[in-house]
Coordinates of C-alpha atoms and ligand atoms in Angstrom, one line a residue:
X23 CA 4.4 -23.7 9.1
X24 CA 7.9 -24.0 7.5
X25 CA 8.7 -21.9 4.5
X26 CA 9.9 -23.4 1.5
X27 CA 11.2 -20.6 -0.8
X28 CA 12.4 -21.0 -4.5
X29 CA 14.9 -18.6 -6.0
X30 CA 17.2 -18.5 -9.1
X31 CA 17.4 -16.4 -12.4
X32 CA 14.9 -16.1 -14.4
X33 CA 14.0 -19.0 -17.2
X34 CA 15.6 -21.9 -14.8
X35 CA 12.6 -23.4 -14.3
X36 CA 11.5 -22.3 -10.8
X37 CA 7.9 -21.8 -11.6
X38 CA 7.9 -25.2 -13.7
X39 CA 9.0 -27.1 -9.8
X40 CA 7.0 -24.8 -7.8
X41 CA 3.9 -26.5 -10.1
X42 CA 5.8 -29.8 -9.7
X43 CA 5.5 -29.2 -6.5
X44 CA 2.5 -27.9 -5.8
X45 CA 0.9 -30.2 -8.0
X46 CA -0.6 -28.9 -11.1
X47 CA 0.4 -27.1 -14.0
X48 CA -0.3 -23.4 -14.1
X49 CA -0.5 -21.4 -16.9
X50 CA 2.8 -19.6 -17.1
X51 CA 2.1 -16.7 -14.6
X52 CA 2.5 -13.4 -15.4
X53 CA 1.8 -9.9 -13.7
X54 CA -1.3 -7.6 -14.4
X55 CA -0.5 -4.8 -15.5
X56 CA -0.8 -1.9 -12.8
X57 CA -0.7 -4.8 -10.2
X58 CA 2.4 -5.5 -8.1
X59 CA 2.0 -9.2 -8.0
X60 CA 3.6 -10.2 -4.9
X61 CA 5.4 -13.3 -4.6
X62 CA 3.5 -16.9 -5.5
X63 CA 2.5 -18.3 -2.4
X64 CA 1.0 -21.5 -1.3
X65 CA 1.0 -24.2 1.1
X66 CA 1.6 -27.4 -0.4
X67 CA 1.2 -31.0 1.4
X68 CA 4.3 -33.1 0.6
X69 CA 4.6 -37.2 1.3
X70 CA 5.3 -37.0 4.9
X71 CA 1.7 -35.2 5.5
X72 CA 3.6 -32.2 6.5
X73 CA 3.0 -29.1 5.2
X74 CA 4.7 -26.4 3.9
X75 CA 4.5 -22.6 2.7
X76 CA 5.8 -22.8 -0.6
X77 CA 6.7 -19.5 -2.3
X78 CA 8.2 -18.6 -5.6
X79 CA 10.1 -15.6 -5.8
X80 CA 9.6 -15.3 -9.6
X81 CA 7.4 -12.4 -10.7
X82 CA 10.0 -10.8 -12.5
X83 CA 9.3 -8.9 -16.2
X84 CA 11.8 -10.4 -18.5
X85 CA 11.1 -10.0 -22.0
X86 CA 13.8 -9.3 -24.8
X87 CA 16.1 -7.1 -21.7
X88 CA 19.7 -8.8 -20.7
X89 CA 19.6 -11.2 -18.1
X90 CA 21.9 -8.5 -16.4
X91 CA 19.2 -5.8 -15.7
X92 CA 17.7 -8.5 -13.3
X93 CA 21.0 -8.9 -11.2
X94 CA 19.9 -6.4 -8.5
X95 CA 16.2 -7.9 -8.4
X96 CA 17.5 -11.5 -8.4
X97 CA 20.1 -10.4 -5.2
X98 CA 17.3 -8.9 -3.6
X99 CA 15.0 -12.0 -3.6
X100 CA 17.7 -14.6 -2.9
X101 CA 18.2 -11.9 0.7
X102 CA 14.6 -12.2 1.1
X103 CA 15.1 -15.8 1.2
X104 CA 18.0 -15.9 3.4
X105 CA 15.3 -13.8 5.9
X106 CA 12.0 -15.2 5.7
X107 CA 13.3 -19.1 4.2
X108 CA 13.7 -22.3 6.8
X109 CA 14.7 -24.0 3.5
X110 CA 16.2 -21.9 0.3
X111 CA 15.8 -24.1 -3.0
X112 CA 18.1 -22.5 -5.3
X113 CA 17.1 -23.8 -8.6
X114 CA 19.8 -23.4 -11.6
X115 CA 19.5 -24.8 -15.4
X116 CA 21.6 -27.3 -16.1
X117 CA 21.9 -26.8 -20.1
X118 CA 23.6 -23.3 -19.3
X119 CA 26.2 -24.3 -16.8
X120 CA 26.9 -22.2 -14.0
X121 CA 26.7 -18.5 -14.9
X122 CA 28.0 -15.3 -13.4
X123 CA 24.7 -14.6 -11.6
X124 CA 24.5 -18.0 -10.2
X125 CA 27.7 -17.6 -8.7
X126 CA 26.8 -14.5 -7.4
X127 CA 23.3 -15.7 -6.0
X128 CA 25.8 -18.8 -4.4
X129 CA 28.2 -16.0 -2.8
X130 CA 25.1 -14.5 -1.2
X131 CA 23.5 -17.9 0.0
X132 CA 26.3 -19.4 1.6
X133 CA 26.1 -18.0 4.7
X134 CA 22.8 -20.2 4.9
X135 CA 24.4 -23.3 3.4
X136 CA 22.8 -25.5 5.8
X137 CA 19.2 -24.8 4.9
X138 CA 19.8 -24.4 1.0
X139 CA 19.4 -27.3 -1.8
X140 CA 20.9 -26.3 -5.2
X141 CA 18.5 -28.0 -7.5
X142 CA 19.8 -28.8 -11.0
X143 CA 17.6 -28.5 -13.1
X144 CA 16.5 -29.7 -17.1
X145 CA 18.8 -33.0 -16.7
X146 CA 16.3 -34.7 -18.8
X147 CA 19.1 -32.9 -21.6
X148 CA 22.3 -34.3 -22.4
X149 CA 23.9 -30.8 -21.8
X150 CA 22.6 -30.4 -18.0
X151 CA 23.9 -34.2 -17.6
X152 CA 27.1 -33.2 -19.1
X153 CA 27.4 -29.7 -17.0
X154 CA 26.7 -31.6 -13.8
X155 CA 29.9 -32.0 -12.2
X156 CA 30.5 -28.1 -12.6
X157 CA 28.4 -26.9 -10.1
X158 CA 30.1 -27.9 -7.9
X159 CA 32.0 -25.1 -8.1
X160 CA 28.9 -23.2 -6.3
X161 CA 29.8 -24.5 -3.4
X162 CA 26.9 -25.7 -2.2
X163 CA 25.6 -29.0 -0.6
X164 CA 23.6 -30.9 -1.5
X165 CA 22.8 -30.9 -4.7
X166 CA 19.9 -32.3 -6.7
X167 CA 19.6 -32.8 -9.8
X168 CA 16.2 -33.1 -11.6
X169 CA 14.3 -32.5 -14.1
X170 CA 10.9 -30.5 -13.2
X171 CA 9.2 -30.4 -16.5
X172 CA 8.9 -34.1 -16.8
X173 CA 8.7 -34.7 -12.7
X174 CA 12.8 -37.0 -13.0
X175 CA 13.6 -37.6 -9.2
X176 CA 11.3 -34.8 -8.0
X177 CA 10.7 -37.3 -5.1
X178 CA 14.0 -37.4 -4.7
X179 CA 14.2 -33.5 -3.9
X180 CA 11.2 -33.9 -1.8
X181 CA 12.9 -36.5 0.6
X182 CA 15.8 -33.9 1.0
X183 CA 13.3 -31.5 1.8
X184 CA 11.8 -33.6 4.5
X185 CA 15.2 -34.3 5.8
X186 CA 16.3 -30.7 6.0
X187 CA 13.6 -29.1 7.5
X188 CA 13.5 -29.9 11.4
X189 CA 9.8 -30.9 12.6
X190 CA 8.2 -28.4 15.2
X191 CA 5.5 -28.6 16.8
X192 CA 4.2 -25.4 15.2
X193 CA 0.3 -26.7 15.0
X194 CA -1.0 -24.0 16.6
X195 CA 1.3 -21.0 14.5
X196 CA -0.8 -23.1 11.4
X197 CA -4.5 -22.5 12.9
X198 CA -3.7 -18.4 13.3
X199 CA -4.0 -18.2 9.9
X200 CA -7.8 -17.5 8.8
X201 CA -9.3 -19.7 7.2
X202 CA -11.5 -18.1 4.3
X203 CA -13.9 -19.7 1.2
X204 CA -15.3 -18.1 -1.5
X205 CA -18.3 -19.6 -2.7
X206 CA -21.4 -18.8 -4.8
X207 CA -22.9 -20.0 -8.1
X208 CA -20.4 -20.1 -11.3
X209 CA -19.6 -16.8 -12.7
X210 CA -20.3 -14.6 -10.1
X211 CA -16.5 -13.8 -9.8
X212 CA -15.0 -16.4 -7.6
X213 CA -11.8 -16.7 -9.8
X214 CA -11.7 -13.4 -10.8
X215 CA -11.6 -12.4 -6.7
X216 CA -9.0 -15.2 -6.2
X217 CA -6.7 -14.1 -8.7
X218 CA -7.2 -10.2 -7.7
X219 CA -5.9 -11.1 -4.0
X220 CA -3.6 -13.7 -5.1
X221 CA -2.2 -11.2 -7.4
X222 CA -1.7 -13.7 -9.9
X223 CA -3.6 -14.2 -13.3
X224 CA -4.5 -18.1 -12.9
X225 CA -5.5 -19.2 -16.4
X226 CA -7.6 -22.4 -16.3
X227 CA -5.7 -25.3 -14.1
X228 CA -5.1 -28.5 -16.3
X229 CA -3.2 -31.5 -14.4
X230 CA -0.6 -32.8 -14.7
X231 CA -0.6 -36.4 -15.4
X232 CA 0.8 -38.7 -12.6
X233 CA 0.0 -36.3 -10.1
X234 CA -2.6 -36.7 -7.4
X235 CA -2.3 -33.8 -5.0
X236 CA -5.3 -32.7 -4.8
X237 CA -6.6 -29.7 -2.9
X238 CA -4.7 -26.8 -3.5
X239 CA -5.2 -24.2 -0.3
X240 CA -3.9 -20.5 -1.1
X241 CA -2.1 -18.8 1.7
X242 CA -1.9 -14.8 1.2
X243 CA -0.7 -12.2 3.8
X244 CA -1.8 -9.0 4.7
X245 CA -0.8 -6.2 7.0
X246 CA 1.5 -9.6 8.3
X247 CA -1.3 -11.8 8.7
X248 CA -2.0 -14.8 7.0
X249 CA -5.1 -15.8 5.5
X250 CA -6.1 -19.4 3.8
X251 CA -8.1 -19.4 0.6
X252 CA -9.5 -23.0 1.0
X253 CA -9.6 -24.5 -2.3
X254 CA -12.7 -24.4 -3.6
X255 CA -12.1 -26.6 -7.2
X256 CA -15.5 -25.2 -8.8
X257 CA -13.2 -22.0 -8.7
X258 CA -10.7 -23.0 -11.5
X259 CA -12.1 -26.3 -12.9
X260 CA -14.9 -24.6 -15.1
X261 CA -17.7 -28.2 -16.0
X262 CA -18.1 -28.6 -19.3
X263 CA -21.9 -27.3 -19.1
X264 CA -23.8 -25.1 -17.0
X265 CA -25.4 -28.2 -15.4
X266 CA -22.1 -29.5 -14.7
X267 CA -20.7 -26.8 -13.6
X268 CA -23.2 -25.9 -11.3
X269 CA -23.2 -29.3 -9.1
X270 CA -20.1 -29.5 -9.0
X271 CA -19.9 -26.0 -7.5
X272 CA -22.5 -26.9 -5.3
X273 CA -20.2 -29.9 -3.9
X274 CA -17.2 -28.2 -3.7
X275 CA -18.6 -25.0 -2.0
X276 CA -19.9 -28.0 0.7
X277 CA -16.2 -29.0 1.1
X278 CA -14.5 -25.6 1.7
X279 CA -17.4 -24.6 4.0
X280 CA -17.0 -27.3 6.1
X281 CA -13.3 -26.4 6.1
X282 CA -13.3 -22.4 6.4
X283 CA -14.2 -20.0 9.3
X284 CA -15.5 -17.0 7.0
X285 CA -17.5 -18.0 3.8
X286 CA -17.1 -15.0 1.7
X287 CA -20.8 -15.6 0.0
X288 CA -20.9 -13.7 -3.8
X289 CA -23.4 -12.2 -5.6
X290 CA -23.4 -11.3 -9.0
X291 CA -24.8 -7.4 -8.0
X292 CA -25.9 -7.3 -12.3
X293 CA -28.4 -10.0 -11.5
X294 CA -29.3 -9.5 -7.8
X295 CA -29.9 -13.0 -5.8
X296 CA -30.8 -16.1 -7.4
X297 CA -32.3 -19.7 -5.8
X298 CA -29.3 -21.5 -6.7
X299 CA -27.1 -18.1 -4.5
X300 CA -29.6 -18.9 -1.9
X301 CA -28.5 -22.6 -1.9
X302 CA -24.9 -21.8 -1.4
X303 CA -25.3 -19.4 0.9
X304 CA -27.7 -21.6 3.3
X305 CA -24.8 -24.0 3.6
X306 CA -22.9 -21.5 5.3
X307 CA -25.6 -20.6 7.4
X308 CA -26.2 -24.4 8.5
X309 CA -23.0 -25.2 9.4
X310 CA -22.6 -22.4 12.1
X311 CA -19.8 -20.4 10.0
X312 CA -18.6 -16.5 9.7
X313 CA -19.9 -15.5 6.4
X314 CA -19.2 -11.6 4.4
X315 CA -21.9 -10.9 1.5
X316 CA -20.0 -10.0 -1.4
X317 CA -22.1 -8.1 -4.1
X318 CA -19.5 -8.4 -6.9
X319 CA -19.3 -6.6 -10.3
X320 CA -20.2 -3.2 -8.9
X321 CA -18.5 -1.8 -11.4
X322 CA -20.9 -2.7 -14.4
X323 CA -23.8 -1.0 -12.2
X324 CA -25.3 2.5 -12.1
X325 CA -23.7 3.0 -8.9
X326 CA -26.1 4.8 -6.3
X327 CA -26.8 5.2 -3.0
X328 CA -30.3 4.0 -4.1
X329 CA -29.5 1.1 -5.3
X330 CA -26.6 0.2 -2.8
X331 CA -30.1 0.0 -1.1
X332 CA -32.3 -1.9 -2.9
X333 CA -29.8 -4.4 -3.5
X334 CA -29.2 -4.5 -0.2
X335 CA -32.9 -5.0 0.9
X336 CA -33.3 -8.2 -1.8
X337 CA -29.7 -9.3 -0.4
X338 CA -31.8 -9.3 3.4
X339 CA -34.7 -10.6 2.2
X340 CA -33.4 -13.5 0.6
X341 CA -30.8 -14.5 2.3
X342 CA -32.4 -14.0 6.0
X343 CA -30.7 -16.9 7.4
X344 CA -27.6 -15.0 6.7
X345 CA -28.9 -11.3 8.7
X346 CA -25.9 -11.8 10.7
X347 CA -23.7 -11.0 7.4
X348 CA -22.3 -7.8 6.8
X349 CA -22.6 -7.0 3.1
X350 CA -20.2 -5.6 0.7
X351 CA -19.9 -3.9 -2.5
X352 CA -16.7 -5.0 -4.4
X353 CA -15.5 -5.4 -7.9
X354 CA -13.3 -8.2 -8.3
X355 CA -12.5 -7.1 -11.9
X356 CA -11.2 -3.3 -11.0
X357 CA -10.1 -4.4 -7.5
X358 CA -12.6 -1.8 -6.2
X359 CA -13.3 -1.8 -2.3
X360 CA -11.3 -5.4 -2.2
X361 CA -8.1 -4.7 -0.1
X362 CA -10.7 -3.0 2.3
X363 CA -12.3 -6.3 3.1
X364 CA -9.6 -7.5 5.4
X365 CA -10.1 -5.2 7.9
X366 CA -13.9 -6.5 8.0
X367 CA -12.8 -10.3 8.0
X368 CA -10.5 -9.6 10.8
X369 CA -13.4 -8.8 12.5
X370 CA -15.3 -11.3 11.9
X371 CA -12.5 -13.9 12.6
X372 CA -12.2 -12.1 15.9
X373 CA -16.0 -12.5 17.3
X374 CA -15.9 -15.9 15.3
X375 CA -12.4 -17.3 17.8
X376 CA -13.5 -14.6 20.4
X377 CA -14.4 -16.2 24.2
X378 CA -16.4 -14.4 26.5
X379 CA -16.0 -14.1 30.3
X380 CA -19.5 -15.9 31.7
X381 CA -20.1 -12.7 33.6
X382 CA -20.4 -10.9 31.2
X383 CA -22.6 -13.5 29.4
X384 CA -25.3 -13.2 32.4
X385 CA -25.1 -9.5 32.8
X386 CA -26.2 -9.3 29.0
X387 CA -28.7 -12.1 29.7
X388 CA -30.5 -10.8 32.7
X389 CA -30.7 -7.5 30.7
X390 CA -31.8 -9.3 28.3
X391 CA -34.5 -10.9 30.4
X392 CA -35.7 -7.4 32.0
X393 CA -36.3 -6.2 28.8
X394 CA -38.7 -9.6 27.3
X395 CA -39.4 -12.1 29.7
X396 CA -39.1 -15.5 28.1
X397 CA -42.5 -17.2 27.1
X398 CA -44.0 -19.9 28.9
X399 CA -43.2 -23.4 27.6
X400 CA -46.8 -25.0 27.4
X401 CA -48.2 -23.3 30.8
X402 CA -44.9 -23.5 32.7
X403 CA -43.1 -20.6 33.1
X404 CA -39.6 -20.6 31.8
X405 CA -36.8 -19.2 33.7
X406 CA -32.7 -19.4 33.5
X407 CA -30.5 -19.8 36.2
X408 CA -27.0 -19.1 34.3
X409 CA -25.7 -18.4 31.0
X410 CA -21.7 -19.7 29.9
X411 CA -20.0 -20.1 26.4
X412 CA -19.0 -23.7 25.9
X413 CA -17.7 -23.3 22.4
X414 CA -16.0 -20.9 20.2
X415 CA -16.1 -20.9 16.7
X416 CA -19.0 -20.0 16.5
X417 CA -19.8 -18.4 19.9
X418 CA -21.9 -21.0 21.6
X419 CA -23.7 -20.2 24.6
X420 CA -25.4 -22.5 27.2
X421 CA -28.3 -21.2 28.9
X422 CA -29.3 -23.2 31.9
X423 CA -32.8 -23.2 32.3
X424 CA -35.8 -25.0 34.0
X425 CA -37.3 -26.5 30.8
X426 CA -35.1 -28.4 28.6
X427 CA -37.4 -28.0 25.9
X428 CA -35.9 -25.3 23.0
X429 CA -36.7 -21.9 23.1
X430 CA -39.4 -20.6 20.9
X431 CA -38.1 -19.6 17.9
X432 CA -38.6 -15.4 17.7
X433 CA -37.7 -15.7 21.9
X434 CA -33.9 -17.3 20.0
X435 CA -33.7 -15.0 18.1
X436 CA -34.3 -12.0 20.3
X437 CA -31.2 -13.8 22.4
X438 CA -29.5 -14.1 19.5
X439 CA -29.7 -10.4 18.8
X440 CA -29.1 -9.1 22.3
X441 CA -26.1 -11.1 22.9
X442 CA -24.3 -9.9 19.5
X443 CA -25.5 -6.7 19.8
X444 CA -23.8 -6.2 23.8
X445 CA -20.8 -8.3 22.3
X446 CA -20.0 -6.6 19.7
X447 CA -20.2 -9.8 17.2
X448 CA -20.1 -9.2 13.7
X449 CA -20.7 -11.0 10.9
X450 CA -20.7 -14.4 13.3
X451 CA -23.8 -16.5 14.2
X452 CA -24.4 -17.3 18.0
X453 CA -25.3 -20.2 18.6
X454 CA -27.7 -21.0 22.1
X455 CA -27.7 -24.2 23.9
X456 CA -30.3 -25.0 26.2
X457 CA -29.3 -27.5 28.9
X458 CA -31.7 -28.3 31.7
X459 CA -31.4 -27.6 35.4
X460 CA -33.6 -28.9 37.9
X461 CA -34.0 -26.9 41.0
X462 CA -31.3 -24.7 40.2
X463 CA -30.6 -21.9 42.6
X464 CA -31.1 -18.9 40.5
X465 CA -27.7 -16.9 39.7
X466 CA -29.3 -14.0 38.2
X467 CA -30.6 -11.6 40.3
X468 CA -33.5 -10.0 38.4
X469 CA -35.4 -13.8 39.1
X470 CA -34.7 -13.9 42.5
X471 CA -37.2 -14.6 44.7
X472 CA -40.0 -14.7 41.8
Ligands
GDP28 P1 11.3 -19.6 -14.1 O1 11.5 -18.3 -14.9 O2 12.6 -19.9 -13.4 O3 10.1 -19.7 -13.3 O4 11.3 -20.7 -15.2 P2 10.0 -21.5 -15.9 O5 9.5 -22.5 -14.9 O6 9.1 -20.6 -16.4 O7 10.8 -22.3 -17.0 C1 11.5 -21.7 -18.0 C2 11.6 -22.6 -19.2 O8 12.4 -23.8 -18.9 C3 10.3 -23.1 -19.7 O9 10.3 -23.0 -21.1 C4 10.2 -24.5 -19.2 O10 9.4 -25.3 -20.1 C5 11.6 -24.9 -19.2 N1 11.9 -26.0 -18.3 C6 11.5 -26.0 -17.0 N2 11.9 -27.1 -16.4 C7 12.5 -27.9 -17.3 C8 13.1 -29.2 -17.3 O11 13.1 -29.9 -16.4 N3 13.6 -29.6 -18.5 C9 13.6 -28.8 -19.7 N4 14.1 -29.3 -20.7 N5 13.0 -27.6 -19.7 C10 12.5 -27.1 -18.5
GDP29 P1 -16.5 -17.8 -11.2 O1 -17.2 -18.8 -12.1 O2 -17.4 -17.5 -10.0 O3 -15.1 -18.1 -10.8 O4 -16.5 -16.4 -12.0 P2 -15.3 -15.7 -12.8 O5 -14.3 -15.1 -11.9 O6 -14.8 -16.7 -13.8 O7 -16.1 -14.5 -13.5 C1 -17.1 -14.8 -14.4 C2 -17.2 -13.6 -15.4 O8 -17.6 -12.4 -14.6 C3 -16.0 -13.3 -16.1 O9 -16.3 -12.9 -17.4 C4 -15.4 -12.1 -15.3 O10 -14.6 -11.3 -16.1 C5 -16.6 -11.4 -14.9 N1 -16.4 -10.6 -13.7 C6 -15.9 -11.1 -12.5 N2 -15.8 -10.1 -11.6 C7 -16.3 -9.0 -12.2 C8 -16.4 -7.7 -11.7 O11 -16.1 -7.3 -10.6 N3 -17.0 -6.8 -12.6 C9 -17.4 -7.2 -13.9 N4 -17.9 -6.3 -14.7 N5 -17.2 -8.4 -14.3 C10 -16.7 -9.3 -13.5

């Protein structure tokens, strides 16, 4: 995926086209305290389909201090840029003119002159229209002007931004990025988990007029990986009452399933598991993805070893359709035990792709086997020549047998178990297939000659 990265000084307007851009209004961002937010960060669908890593190099504290004090950080994100950026979007204010620092930032990006736009911003004011013609003392081509707040040839910047940045074929560099969704019932923490590994404080998401853009996907690294927050709109659009609320978390939960590999499934851990948590959580179950328990506000509990373990047990007993989950403890709110979930979903993402060699697959089974031979199927005894993954994503294995009938349920299940167990599979269902084989000669050795 092409990165888009937007630098200037501060107060330009770079977070006001970075919204523009992405397609909603934020609240104006600002840092948590104790929290180094790291850069705004997300992939954004422009009008060609294409899409885009969008970042914002903003994030900087300026309150009554001189514009000055932020010369070193301002260099240092417009060399950032220059490193990481297929296309720099240098944003300056038009009502100012070109300053000292913009001239500075200019100095540093011309060296990368052919991938930089200098984007003029605030002409909807007679003084940016009037300062136009002086910048192009910067030096740079081509330049845009526009107004971001009120969306003035924004499509015009966007066509330049489709012309500048060379098509690849870089579809698979996009699908190494895991996909993740957080879902549960409102107010379990879903925003509250999203802002803590966004690093942003995301007040409530109004749109902005006009605009239609619709899902909104969060890409966040770690440790140089990427990982995809799929939008999940019950997250930020809170309904207007509980009812409304929870449907509509229900239907967008549906959505980002269907478009995740991990669902990370939440629990509000002060009120243990609920019908409606069961719901949710089934969804992930049925449609064969990765899913990561998340007991959430452990914080506001008597913390315990005890009741890690109770909680735990009711977290088993009802979800049981979800025993392949590992579970969690978190507090989204202190940040508590959060970064240490990404080593976990890289696990899980890595039985969910993972392919396994088909011998292998029948040495597990025919261990398998040995230990519990399969039950009859109505008086005929079952047997399987051959076991071979046809699928990843979840792991889906086809086991070749005599009968085509299914397996009897527990007889599944004991599979099930055996091969994620010899796998090492975590926190990834494994799906069996039975296909039928008539007269098969038996590969596996244990049912030779029986
Ligand atoms: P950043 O610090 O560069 O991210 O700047 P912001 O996006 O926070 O914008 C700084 C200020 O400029 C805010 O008060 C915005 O409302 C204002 N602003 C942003 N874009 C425009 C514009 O196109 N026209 C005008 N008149 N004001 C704008
Ligand atoms: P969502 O509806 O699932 O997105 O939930 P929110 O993130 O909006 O959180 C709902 C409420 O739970 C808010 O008042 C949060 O401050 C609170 N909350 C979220 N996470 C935690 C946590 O880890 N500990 C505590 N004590 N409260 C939390």
């Amino acid at each position: 995926m092409k990165n888009i990265v937007i630098v200037g000084r501060p107060n330009v307007g770079k977070s006001t086209l970075f919204n523009r851009l992405a397609g909603r209004r934020r609240a104006l961002v600002h840092d948590l305290p104790g929290m180094t937010r790291d850069r705004l960060n997300q992939v954004v669908s422009l009008d060609d389909g294409r899409k885009y890593r969008l970042t914002d190099t903003g994030g900087l504290e300026y309150g009554d201090e001189p514009m000055s004090a932020f010369a070193a950080e301002i260099r240092q994100q417009a060399q950032r840029a220059i490193d990481e950026a297929d296309l720099i979007l240098f944003v300056v204010d038009g009502t100012a003119g070109p300053t000292g620092e913009d001239h500075d930032v200019a100095t540093q990006l011309r060296s990368s002159a052919e991938r930089t736009i200098l984007v003029v911003n605030k002409l909807d004011t007679r003084a940016a229209r009037e300062n136009l013609h002086e910048f192009y003392e910067l030096g740079l081509d081509p330049i845009v002007p526009i107004s971001a707040e009120h969306g003035t040839d924004v499509e015009d910047l966007i066509e330049r931004i489709e012309a500048l940045v060379p098509e690849t074929d870089d579809e698979e560099e996009d699908d190494q990025s895991i996909r993740l969704a957080i879902i549960g019932r409102p107010n379990v923490g879903k925003s509250s988990l999203l802002n803590r590994l966004t690093g942003e404080e995301r007040s409530v998401v109004s749109e902005i007029s006009g605009t239609t853009r619709d899902a909104i996907d969060t890409m966040i690294e770690r440790g140089g990986k990427d990982y995809l927050i799929i939008d999940t709109a019950g997250i930020r659009r809170k309904g207007k009452t509980t009812d409304e609320a929870e449907k509509l978390a229900v239907i967008s939960a549906r959505k980002a399933i269907a478009r995740c590999e991990i669902a990370l499934v939440m629990i509000d851990g002060t009120e243990g598991v609920t019908a409606q948590d069961a719901t949710v959580a089934g969804y992930a179950e049925e449609e064969g993805r990765a899913a990561l328990i998340l007991v959430n506000k452990w914080d506001a509990v008597e913390r315990t070893e005890t009741l890690a373990r109770e909680v735990e047990l009711e977290v088993r007993r009802r979800l049981k359709f979800l025993s392949y989950a590992p579970v969690e403890f978190i507090s989204a709110k202190s940040g508590r035990r959060v970064e240490k979930l990404f080593s976990t979903i890289d696990r899980i993402a890595g039985s969910f792709r993972a392919r396994f060699k088909t011998s292998e697959l029948n040495q597990i089974l025919e261990r398998a086997i040995a230990g519990h031979a399969p039950p009859a199927h109505r008086g005929r005894p079952r047997r399987f020549f051959y076991a071979t993954q046809v699928k990843a994503q979840p792991p889906t294995i086809a086991l070749f047998s005599n009968i085509a009938e299914p397996l009897h349920f527990s007889y599944r299940r004991y599979l099930e178990n055996q091969f994620r167990d010899a796998l090492g599979i975590v926190g990834t269902p494994v799906h069996l297939v039975i296909r039928a084989r008539e007269g098969m000669k038996g590969r596996l050795s244990k049912q030779r000659g029986r």
